[in-house]
XYZ file of C-alpha atoms in Angstrom:
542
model
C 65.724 75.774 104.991
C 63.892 75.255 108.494
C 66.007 78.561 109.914
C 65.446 80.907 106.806
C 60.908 80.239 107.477
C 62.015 81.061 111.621
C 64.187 84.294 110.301
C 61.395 85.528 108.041
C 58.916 84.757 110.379
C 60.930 87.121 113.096
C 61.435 89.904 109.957
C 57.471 89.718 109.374
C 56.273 89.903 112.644
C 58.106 93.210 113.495
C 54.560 95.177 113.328
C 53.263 92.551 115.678
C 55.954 92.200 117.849
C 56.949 88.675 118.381
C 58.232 88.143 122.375
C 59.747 85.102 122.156
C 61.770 84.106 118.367
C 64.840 82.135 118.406
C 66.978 80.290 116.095
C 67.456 76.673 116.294
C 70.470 75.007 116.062
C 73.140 75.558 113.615
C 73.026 73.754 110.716
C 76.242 71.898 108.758
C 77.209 75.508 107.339
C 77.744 77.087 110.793
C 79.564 74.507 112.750
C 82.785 75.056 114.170
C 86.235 72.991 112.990
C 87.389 70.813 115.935
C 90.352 73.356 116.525
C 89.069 75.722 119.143
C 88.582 79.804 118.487
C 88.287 78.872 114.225
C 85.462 79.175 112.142
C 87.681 77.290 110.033
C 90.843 75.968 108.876
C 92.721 75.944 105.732
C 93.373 72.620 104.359
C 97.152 72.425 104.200
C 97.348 69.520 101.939
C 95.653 71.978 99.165
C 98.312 73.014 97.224
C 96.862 75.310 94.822
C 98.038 78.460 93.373
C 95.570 80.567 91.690
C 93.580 83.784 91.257
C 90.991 84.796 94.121
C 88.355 86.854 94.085
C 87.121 88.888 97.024
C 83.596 90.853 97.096
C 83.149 93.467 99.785
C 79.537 95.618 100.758
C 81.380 99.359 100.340
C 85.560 100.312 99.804
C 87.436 102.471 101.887
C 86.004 105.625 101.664
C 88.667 107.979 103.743
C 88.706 112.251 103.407
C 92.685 111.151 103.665
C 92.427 108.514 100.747
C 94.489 105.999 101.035
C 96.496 106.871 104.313
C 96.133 104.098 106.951
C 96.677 106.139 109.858
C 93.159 108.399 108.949
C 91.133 105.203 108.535
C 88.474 104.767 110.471
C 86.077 102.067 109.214
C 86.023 98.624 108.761
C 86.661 98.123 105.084
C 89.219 100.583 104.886
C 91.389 98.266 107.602
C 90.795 95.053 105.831
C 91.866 96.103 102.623
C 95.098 98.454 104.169
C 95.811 94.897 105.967
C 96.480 93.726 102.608
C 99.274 96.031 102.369
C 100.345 97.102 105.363
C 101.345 95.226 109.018
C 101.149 96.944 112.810
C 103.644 95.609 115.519
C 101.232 93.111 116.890
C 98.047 91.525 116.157
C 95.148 89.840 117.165
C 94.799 85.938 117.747
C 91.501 83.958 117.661
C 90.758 84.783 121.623
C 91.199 88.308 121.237
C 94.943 87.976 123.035
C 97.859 90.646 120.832
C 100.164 88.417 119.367
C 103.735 89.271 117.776
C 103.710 90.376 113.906
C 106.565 93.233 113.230
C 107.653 92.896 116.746
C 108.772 88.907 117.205
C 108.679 90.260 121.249
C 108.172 92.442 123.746
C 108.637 92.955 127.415
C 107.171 95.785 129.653
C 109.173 96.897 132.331
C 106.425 98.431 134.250
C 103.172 99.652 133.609
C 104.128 102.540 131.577
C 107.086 101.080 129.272
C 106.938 98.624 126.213
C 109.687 97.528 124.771
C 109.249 95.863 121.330
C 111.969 94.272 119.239
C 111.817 93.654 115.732
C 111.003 90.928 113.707
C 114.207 90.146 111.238
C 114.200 89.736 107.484
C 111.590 92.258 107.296
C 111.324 94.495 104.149
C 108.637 97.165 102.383
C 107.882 96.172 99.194
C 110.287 97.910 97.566
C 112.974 95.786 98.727
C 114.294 98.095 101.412
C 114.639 96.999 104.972
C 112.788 97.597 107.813
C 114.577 99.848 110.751
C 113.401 101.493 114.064
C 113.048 105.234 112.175
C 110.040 103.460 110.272
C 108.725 102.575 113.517
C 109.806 105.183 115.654
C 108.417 107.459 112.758
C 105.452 105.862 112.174
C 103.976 105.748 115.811
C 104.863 109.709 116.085
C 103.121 110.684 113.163
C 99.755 108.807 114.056
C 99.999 110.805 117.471
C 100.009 113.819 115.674
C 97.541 112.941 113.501
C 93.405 114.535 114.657
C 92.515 110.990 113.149
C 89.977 109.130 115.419
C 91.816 106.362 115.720
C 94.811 108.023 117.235
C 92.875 108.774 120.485
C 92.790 105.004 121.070
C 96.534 104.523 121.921
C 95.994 106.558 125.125
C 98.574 108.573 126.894
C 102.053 107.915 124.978
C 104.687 110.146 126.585
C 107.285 109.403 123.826
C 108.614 106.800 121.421
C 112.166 106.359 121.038
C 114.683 103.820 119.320
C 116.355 102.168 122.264
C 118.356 99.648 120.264
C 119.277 98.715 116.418
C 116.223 96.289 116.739
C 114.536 97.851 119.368
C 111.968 100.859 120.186
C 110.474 101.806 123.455
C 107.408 103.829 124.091
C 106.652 105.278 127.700
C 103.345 105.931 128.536
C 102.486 108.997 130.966
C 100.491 107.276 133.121
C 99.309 103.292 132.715
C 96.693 102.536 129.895
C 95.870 98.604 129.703
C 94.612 98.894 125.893
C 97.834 100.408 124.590
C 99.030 97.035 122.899
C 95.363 96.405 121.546
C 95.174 99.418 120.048
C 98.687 98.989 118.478
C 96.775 95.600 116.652
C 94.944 97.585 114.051
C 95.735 98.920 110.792
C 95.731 102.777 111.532
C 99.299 101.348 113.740
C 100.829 100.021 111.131
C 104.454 100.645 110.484
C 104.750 103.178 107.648
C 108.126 103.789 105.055
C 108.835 106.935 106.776
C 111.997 107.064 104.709
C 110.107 107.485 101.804
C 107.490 109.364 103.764
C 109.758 112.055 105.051
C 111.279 112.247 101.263
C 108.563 112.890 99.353
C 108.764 109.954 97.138
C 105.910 108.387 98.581
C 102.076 110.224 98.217
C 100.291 107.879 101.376
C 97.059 109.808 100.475
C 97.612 108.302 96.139
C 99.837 104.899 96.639
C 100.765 102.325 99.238
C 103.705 100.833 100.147
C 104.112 98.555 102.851
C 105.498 94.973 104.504
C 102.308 93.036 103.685
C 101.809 89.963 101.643
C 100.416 92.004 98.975
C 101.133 95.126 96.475
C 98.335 97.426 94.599
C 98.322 96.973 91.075
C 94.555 98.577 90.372
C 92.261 100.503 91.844
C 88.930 102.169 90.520
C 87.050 103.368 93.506
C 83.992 101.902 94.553
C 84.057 99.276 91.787
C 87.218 96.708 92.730
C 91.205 96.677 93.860
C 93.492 94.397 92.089
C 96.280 93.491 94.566
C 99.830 91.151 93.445
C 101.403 89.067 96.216
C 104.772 90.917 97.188
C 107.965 89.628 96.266
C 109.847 91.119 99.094
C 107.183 89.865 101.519
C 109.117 87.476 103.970
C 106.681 84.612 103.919
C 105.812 84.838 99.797
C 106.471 81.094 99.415
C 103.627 80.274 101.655
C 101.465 82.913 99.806
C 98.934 81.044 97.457
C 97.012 83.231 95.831
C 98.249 84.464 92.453
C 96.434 87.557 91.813
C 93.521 88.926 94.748
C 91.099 90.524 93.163
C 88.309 92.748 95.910
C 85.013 93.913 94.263
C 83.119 96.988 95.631
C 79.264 95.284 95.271
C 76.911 96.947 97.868
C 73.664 95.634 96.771
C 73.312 91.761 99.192
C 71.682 89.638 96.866
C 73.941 90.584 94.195
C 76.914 89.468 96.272
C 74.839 86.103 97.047
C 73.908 84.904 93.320
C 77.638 85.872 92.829
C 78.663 83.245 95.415
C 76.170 80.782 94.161
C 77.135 81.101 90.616
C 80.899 81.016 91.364
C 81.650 84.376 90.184
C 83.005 85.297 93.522
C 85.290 83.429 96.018
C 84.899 84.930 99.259
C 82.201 87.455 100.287
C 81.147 89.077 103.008
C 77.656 89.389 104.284
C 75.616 91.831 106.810
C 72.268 89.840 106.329
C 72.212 87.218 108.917
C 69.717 85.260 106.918
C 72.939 84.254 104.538
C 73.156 81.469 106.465
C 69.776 79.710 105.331
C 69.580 81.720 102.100
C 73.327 79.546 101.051
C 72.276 75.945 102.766
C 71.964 73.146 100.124
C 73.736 75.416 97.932
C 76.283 73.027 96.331
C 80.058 74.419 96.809
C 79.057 76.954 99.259
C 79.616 77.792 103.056
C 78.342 80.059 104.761
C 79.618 80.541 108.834
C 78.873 83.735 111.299
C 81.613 85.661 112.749
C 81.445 86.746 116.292
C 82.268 90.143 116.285
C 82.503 92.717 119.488
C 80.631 95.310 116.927
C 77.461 96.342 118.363
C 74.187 99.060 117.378
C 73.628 101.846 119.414
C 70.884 104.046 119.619
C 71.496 107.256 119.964
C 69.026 110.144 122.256
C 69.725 113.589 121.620
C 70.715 114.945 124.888
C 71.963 118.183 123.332
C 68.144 119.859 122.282
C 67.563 121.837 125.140
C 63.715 122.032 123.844
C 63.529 118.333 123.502
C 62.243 116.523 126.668
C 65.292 113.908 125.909
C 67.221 117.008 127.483
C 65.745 115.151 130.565
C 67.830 112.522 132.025
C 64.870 110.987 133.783
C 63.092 111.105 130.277
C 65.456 109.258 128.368
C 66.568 106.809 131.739
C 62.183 105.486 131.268
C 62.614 105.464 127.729
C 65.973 103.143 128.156
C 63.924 100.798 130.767
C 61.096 100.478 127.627
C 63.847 98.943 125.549
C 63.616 94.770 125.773
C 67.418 94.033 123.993
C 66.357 90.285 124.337
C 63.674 91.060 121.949
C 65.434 92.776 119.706
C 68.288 90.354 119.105
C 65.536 87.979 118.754
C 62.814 89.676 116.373
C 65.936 91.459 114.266
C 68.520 88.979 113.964
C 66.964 85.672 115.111
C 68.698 84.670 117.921
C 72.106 85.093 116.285
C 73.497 88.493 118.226
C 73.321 88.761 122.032
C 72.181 92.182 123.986
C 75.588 94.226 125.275
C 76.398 97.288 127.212
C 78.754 99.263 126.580
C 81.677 97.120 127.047
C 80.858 94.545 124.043
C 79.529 91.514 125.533
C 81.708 89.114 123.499
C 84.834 90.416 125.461
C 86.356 89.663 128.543
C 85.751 91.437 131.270
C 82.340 93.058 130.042
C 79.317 93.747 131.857
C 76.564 91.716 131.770
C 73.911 94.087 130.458
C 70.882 92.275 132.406
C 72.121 93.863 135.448
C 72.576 97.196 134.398
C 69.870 99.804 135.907
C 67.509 100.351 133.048
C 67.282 95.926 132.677
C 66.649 95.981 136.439
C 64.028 98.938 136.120
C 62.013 96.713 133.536
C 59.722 97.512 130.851
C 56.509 96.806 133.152
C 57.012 100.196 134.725
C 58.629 102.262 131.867
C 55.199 103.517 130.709
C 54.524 105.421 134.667
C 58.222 106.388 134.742
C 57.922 107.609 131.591
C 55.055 109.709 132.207
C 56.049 110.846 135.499
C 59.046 112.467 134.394
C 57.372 114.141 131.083
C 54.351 116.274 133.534
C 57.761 116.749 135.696
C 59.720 118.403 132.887
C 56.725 120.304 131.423
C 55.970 117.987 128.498
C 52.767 115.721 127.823
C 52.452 113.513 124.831
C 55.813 112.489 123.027
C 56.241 111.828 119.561
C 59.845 111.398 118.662
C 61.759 111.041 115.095
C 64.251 107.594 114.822
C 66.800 108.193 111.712
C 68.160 105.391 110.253
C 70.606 104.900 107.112
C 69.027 102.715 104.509
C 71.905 100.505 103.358
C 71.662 98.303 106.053
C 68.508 96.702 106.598
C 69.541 95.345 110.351
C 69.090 99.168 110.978
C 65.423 99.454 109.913
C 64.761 96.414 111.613
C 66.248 97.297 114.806
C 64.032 100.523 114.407
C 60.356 98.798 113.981
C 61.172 96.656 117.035
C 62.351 100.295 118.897
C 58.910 101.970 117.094
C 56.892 98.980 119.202
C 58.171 98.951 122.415
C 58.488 102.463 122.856
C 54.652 102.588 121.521
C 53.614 100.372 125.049
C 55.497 103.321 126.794
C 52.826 105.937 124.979
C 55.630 107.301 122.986
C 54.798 107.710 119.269
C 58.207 106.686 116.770
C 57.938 107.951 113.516
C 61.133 106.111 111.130
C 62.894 108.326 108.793
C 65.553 106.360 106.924
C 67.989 108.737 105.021
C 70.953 107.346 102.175
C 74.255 107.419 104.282
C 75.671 110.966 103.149
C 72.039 112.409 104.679
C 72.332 110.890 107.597
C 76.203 111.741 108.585
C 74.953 115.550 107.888
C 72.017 115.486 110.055
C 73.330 112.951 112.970
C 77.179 114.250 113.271
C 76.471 117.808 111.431
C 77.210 120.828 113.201
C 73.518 121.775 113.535
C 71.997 117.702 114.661
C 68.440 117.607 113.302
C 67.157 114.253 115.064
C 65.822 112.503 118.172
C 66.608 109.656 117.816
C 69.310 107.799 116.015
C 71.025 103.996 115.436
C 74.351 103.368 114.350
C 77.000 100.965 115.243
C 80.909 100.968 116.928
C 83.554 98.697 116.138
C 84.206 97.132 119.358
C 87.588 96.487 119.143
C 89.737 93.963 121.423
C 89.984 95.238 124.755
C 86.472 96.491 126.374
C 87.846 99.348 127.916
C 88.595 100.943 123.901
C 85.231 101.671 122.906
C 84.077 103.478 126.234
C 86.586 106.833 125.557
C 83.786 107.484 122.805
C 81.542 107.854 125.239
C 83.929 111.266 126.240
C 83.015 113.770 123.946
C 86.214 115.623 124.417
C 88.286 112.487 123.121
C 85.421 110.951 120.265
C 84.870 114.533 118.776
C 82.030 113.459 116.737
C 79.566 112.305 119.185
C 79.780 116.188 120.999
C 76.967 117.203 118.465
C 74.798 115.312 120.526
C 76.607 114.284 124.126
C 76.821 115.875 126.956
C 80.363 116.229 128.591
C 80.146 114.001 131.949
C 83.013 114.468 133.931
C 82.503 111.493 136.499
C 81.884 109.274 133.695
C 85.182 110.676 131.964
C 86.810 109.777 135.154
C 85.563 106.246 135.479
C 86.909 105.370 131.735
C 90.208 106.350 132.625
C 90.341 104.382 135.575
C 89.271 101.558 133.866
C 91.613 101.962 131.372
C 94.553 101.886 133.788
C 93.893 99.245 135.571
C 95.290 95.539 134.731
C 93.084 93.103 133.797
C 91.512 91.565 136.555
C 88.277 91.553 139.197
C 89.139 95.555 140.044
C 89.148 95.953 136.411
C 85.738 94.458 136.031
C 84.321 96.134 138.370
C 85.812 99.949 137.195
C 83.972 98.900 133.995
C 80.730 97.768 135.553
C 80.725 101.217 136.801
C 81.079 103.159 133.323
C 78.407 100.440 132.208
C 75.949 101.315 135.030
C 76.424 105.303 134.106
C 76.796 105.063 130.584
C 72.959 103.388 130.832
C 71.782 105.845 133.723
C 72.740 108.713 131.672
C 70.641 106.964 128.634
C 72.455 109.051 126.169
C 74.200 106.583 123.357
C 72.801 103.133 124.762
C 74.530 100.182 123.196
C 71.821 97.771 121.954
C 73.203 94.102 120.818
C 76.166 93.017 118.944
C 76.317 93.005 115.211
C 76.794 89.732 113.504
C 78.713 89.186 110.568
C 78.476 86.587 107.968
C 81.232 85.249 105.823
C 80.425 82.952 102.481
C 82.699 81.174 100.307
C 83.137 78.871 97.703
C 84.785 75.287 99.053
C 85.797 74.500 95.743
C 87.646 77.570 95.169
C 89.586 78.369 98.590
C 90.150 76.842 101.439
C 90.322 79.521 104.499
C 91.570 80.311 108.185
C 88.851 82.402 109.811
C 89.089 83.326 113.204
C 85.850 83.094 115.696
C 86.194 86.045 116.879
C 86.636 89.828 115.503
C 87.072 92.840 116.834
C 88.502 94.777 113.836
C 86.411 93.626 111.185
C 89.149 92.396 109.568
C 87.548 89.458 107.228
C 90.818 89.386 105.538
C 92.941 88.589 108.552
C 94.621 85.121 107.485
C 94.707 84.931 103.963
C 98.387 84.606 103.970
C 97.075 81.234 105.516
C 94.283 80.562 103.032
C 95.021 77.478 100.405
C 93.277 76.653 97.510
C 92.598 73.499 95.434
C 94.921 71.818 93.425
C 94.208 72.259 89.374
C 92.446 68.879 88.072
C-alpha cells in the first residue's frame, strides 16, 4: 500500500503545498502486457460464455436522448459504441484503422474514398448500403451538434460505387478521418431513419455487437449480443449488463465484493486502494483528456478583461506541481495540444513556463496599478462530483496566493455549474473543467474558436489570428511544418491566458480477473472504456 500513504500524503498537503510529490513505481496492478500499446490482453484460451457486468460513474445524459450524432460526452460514446460502428476507428497508437470501411484511398488532399466492409448488416437483419452511409454523414453535417464541427470542411458526400462513397473536402483538413473514429460518425439505418420506423431520439438500431433490451436512466442498460452482428461467434458475453453508480467507493466495494465485473474509475488512488485485493486489477489508461482552467475574459469590469492580468496570473501556475500534489505523479502538464499525442507542444516551453512563477507576483502587480485595479480577490467554481476538480483548485488557491491574489473555491452540483459557467449571463472568474482530447492534436484547438465551439463564447473572446493559426494547422500533413503551425496556436492560446489547459486527466480501469479477461488499449482519446469487448474472453465454468 506504499503508493496509497504517498497519494494521501500529496491529497493532505494541498493547504501546505507540497513542491516536490511523486509516485513511485508501478506496482504488479499497473504493469503493462509484453505486447506493446495494451494495458492488457484477453486470454484467448478462455473460452467462457457468460453474463458481464459493467459499472459506469454517470449514463448518457443527451437533450437529443439517445441519438448518436448529438452526443457529446464520454459515456454517451461508450455505451452508443455498444450499438453502433463509424467507418474507421482507433488502434492502440492513436493511428484510424478500418471498421465499416475494410479501405480507403485518398486521391489528394481533399478526397477520401472509403469502400465498404462486406457481410455487414443492422440488427435487424437488413444490409448495409452506401444510402446508410451517404445518409448518415449528411445528416450529422446538418446537425448544430458539437461534434459535427469536428469533421471540418466537407464539400459533399456522394456514393461513387455499389460499395463505395466519396467525400470531398473544400479545402484540406488532416483530422477528417480522426474525427470520422468516434461514435457521433457512426453509420446510421437511414432507411429506417428517413421512414419513420425508427425514433433515434427513443431506440437504437445499429451494426454493433450488441442490441438494447433495457434501459432505466441513470440506474443501468441491459444490452443482448446481436445476432446479425458479423463477428457474433467470437462474441462471449451472454448478456452485458452497464450500471449507472456515481458515488466511487460504491463502485470499488462493488469490484472487491464481485458484484461488478468491469468498472471504471476517476480516482487515481484506485490503484493502491485495489492492490492485495484478491481477484482484482486495477491499470491506468492514458488518455489525451486534460483540465482546463478557465479566466473570464468576457467581464469587461473584471481586471481578467486584461490580457496582461491573466498572462501573470498564467506564469503563477506551476503544472508540475499540480500533476504532482493532485494526482501523484500519474498525469503529465499539457498545452493545448494534449501532450500524450503526436505532434504536441511541449508545454515547458510555452511563454507563461518560460516567464516563471519567481516573477509572476511583480508582473502581476504591474499590470493590475496599469489597468486601474489594486488588490485581487477572484472566485474559482468547481463541480463537486469530481474530486480531481477540487483538488486541482486548492493547489490553484496556493499558488495564486504567492502571486497576492486571494482564491475563494465555490464548488456547485453539475446542473449549477453548466448555468453559471456556459449560461447566457456567466457569473464566475474563474473556472476548471476538462476536454476530451481526441486523436489528432489539431481537434481540440477549433474550441478554442468561439465561432466554431459555441459554448465557450460566454466567456472567450473571438481572436482572429489565433482562428487563423488552427486552420492552418489543421491543413497541414503531419509532419515538422505541422508541429510547428501547432506550436504556434500553443504559444497564443497561453499568451492570450484565456482557457489554459492544465494536465491530462487519468483514467483508471478495475476488473475482476476471475470474471473477464480484457483487451484494453494504452491509449484513449475517446474515452471509450468499452472499445474491445468484442475481444474480451471470460473464464471457462468449473
Amino acid at each position: 500500500m506504499r503508493r496509497r500513504i504517498v497519494t494521501l500524503g500529496c491529497t493532505a498537503a494541498l493547504s501546505a503545498l507540497i513542491t516536490s510529490c511523486s509516485a513511485p513505481a508501478a506496482t504488479e496492478a499497473t504493469k503493462s502486457p509484453k505486447k506493446a500499446g495494451f494495458l492488457a490482453v484477453a486470454d484467448t484460451s478462455a473460452t467462457g460464455r457468460g453474463p458481464l457486468t459493467v459499472q459506469l460513474d454517470y449514463d448518457s445524459v443527451e437533450e437529443d436522448g439517445l441519438d448518436p450524432q448529438s452526443a457529446d460526452t464520454a459515456r454517451s460514446w461508450s455505451l452508443g459504441s455498444l450499438v453502433y460502428e463509424p467507418l474507421v476507428t482507433v488502434g492502440p497508437d492513436f493511428s484510424i484503422k478500418p471498421l465499416l470501411a475494410s479501405s480507403w484511398t485518398q486521391p489528394d488532399a481533399t478526397t477520401y474514398v472509403f469502400t465498404l466492409r462486406k457481410g455487414v448488416t443492422f440488427s435487424n437483419g437488413r444490409a448495409l448500403t452506401t444510402a446508410d452511409v451517404v445518409g448518415s454523414l449528411q445528416r450529422l453535417l446538418k446537425l448544430p451538434a458539437p461534434y459535427a464541427r469536428q469533421l471540418g470542411p466537407v464539400a459533399s458526400v456522394t456514393a461513387t460505387g455499389p460499395d463505395q462513397v466519396t467525400v470531398k473536402l473544400s479545402r484540406a483538413y488532416t483530422p477528417f478521418l480522426a474525427a470520422l473514429a468516434n461514435t457521433p460518425a457512426a453509420i446510421l439505418p437511414m432507411k429506417e431513419v428517413n421512414d419513420g420506423s425508427l425514433d433515434l431520439k427513443k431506440e437504437m438500431l445499429g451494426t454493433g455487437p450488441f442490441t438494447v433490451k433495457e434501459h432505466k436512466q441513470d440506474q443501468h442498460w441491459v444490452f443482448a449480443p446481436s445476432t446479425s452482428y458479423r463477428d457474433a461467434a467470437r462474441l462471449r458475453i451472454s448478456e452485458l449488463k452497464v450500471k449507472i453508480v456515481p458515488q466511487e467507493t460504491t463502485r470499488l466495494a462493488a469490484l472487491r465484493n464481485g458484484s461488478a465485473d468491469f468498472v471504471f474509475f476517476n480516482n487515481i488512488d484506485t490503484l493502491d486502494q485495489l492492490s492485495g485485493t484478491r481477484n482484482a486489477k486495477a491499470v491506468s489508461q492514458r488518455n489525451s483528456d486534460f483540465y482546463y482552467l478557465i479566466q473570464n475574459a468576457k467581464n469587461k469590469n473584471s481586471p481578467l478583461a486584461n490580457q496582461k492580468v491573466r498572462f501573470a496570473l498564467n506564469s503563477a501556475l506551476d503544472r508540475g506541481q499540480i500533476a504532482s500534489v493532485a494526482f501523484g505523479g500519474k498525469t503529465q502538464p499539457t498545452g493545448v495540444t494534449p501532450t500524450v499525442l503526436p505532434g504536441a507542444c511541449d508545454p515547458k516551453k510555452l511563454p507563461g513556463a518560460e516567464a516563471g512563477t519567481s516573477s509572476a507576483r511583480q508582473a502581476l502587480q504591474a499590470a493590475l496599478k496599469e489597468a486601474g485595479f489594486k488588490d485581487l480577490t477572484l472566485r474559482l467554481a468547481v463541480y463537486n462530483s469530481e474530486p480531481a476538480n477540487g483538488q486541482i483548485a486548492q493547489v490553484i488557491q496556493q499558488q495564486y496566493a504567492k502571486a497576492g491574489v486571494t482564491v475563494k473555491i465555490l464548488k456547485y452540483d453539475t446542473s449549477t455549474y453548466i448555468s453559471k459557467i456556459y449560461g447566457e449571463k456567466p457569473d464566475f472568474d474563474l473556472a476548471i473543467s476538462w476536454f476530451a482530447g481526441y486523436v489528432d492534436p489539431a481537434m481540440v484547438t477549433r474550441w478554442w474558436n468561439p465561432e466554431v465551439a459555441g459554448f465557450s463564447a460566454a466567456f472567450l473572446n473571438n481572436d482572429v489570428e489565433l482562428n487563423k493559426l488552427i486552420d492552418k494547422a489543421g491543413g497541414q500533413p503531419a509532419g515538422s511544418a505541422r508541429n510547428t503551425s501547432l506550436t504556434e496556436v500553443c504559444e497564443r492560446v497561453d499568451t492570450n491566458a484565456a482557457m489554459l489547459p492544465l494536465v491530462t486527466r487519468p483514467a483508471v480501469i478495475g476488473y475482476r480477473t476471475d470474471k473477464v479477461s480484457p483487451t484494453l488499449h494504452s491509449n484513449e482519446g475517446y474515452g471509450n472504456i468499452l472499445r474491445n469487448i468484442v475481444d474480451f474472453t471470460l473464464p471457462s465454468a468449473k
